[in-house]
Each structure stands twice: as structure tokens, then as C-alpha cells.
PDB file of C-alpha atoms in Angstrom:
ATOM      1  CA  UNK A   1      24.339 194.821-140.638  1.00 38.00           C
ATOM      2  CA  UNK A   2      20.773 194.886-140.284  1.00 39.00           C
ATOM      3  CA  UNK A   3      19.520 194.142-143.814  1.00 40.00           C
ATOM      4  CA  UNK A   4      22.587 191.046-143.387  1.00 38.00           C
ATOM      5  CA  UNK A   5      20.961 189.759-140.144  1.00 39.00           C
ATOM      6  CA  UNK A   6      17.570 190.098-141.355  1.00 38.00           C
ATOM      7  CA  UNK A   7      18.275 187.734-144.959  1.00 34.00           C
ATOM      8  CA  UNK A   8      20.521 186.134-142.462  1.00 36.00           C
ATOM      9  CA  UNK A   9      17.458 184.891-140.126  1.00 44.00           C
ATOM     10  CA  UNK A  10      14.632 185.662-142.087  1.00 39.00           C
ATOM     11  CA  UNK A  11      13.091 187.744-139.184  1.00 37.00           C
ATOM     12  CA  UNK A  12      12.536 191.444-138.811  1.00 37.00           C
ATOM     13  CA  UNK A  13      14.862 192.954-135.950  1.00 34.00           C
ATOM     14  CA  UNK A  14      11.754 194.209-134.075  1.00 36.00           C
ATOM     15  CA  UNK A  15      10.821 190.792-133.104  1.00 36.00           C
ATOM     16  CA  UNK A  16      13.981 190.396-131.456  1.00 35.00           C
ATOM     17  CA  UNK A  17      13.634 193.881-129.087  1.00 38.00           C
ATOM     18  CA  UNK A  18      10.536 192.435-127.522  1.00 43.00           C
ATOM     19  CA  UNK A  19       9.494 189.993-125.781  1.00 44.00           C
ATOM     20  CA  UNK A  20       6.134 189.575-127.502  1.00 41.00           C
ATOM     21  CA  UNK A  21       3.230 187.684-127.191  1.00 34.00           C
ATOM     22  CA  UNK A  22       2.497 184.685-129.113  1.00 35.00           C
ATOM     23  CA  UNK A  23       1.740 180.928-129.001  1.00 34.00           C
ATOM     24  CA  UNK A  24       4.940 179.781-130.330  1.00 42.00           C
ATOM     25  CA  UNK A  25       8.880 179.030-129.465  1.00 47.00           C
ATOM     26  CA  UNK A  26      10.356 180.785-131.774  1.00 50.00           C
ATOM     27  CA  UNK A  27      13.705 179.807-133.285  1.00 53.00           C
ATOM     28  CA  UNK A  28      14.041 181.393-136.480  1.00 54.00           C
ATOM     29  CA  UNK A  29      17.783 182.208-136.701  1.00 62.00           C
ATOM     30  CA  UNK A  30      19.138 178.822-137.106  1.00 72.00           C
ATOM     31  CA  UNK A  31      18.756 177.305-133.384  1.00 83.00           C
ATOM     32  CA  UNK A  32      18.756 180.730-131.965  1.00 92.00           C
ATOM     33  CA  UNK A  33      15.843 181.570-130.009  1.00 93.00           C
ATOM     34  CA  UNK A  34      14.714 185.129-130.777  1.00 92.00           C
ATOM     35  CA  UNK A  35      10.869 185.509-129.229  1.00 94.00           C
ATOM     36  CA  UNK A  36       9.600 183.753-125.570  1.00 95.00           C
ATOM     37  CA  UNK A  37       6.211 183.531-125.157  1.00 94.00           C
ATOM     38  CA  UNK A  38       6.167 181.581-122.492  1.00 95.00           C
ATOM     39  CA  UNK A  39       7.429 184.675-120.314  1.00 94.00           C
ATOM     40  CA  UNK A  40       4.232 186.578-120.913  1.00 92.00           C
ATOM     41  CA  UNK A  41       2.927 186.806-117.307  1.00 89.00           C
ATOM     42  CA  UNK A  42       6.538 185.710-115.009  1.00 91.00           C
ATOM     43  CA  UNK A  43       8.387 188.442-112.887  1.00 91.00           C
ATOM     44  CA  UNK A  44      11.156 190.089-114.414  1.00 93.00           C
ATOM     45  CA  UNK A  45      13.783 188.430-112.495  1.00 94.00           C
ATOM     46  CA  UNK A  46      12.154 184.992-113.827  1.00 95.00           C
ATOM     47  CA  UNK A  47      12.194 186.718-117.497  1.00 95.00           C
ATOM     48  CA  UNK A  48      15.620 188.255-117.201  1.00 96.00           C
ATOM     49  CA  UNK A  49      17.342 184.612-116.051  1.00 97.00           C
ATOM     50  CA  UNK A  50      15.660 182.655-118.762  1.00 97.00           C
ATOM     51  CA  UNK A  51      16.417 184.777-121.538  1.00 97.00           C
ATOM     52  CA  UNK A  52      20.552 184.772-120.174  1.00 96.00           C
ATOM     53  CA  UNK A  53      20.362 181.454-120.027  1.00 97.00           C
ATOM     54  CA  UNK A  54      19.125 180.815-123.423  1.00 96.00           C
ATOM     55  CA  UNK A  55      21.082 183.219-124.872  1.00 96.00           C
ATOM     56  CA  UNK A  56      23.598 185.233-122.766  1.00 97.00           C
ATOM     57  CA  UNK A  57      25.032 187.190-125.450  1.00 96.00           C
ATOM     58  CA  UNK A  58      22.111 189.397-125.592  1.00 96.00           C
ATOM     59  CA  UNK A  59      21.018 192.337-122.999  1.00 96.00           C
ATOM     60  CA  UNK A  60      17.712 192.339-120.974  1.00 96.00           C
ATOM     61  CA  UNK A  61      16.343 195.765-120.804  1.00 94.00           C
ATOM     62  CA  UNK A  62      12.952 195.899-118.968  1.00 94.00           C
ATOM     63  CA  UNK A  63      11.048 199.415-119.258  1.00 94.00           C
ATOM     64  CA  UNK A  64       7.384 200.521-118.712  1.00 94.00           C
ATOM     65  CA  UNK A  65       4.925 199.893-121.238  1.00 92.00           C
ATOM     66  CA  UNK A  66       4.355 203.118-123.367  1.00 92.00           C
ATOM     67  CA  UNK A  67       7.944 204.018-122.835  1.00 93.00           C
ATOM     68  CA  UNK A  68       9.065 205.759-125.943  1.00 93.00           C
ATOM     69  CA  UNK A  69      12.193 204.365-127.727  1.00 90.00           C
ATOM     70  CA  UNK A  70      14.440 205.749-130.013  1.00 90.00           C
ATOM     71  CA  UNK A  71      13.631 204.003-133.374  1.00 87.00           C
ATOM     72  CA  UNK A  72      17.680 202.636-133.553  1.00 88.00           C
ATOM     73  CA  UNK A  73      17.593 199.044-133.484  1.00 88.00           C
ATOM     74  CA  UNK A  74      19.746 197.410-130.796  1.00 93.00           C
ATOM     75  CA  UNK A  75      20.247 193.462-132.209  1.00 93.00           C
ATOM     76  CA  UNK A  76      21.461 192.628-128.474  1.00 95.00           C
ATOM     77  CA  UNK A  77      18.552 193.619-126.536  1.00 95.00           C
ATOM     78  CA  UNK A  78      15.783 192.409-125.767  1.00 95.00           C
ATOM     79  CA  UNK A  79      13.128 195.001-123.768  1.00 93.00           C
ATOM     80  CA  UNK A  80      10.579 193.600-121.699  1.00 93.00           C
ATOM     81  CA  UNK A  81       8.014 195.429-121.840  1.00 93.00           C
ATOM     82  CA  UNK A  82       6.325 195.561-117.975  1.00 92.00           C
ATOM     83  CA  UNK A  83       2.779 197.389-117.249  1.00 89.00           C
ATOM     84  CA  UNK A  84       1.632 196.121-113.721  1.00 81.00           C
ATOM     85  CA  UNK A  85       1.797 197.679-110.075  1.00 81.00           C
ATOM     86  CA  UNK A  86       3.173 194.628-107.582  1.00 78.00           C
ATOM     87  CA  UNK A  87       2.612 196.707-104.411  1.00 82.00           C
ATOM     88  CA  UNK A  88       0.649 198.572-103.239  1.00 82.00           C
ATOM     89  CA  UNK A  89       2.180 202.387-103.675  1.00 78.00           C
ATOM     90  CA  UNK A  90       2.209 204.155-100.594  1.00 84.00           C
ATOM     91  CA  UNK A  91       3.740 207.416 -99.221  1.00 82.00           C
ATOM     92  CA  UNK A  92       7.095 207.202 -97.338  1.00 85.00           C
TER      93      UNK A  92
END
């Protein structure tokens, strides 16, 4: 399946686990977006609804950068990859 999707849509199958960044809209797979740039930055909650609404067949996992992965491609997730502190952490 994955050498079929990737002749398929002419992408590699990495580029659709993350959420990377980059300066374009990417819709490689026919009018399938597979990449969104424009998330770089926006709360996960922001993230997570645009990517189900352009394409709610696919799962939004979001884990902490540096996270290790098992190298088994998923082709229905996408990980957002998140690396800030929001709050200040406190005890209690």
C-alpha cells in the first residue's frame, strides 16, 4: 500500500505524518491536502479542527517534540508536533 499511495500521489508518506513547516498549500494527491503550513504557530485545538475539516478521514495525533516514534507509517495520521510551555508550571 505504501509504494501504491506514494506513485499514487507522488509524495513520500512522511510528509503526510507531520505537520511541517513550509511556505506552501500543499495539495499533491489530486485535491487532497496533505501538508498545512499555515498551522505553524496556532493552538492545537485551532490545528486539530482545521485539519478535520479539510480532511476528516485522517487522525490528529499531537505529541511533544523529540517524542520518539515507531518508524511504521500510519497514512491516516497526521502528528503535530508541539514544543512550547502555555502556563506557567507550578506545584499543586
Amino acid at each position: 500500500m505504501r509504494n501504491a499511495l506514494r506513485r499514487a500521489c507522488g509524495v513520500n508518506l512522511v510528509d503526510l505524518l507531520v505537520v511541517r513547516m513550509s511556505s506552501s498549500d500543499s495539495k499533491s494527491c489530486g485535491d487532497l491536502k496533505t501538508e498545512w503550513p499555515e498551522l505553524v504557530g496556532q493552538t492545537i485545538e485551532a490545528a486539530t479542527k482545521k485539519i478535520n475539516a479539510d480532511r476528516p478521514d485522517l487522525k490528529v495525533e499531537p505529541l511533544p517534540v523529540g517524542t520518539i516514534i515507531l518508524a511504521v507509517e500510519v497514512p491516516d495520521r497526521v502528528i503535530l508536533w508541539v514544543d512550547t510551555v502555555a502556563e506557567v508550571p507550578r506545584i499543586g
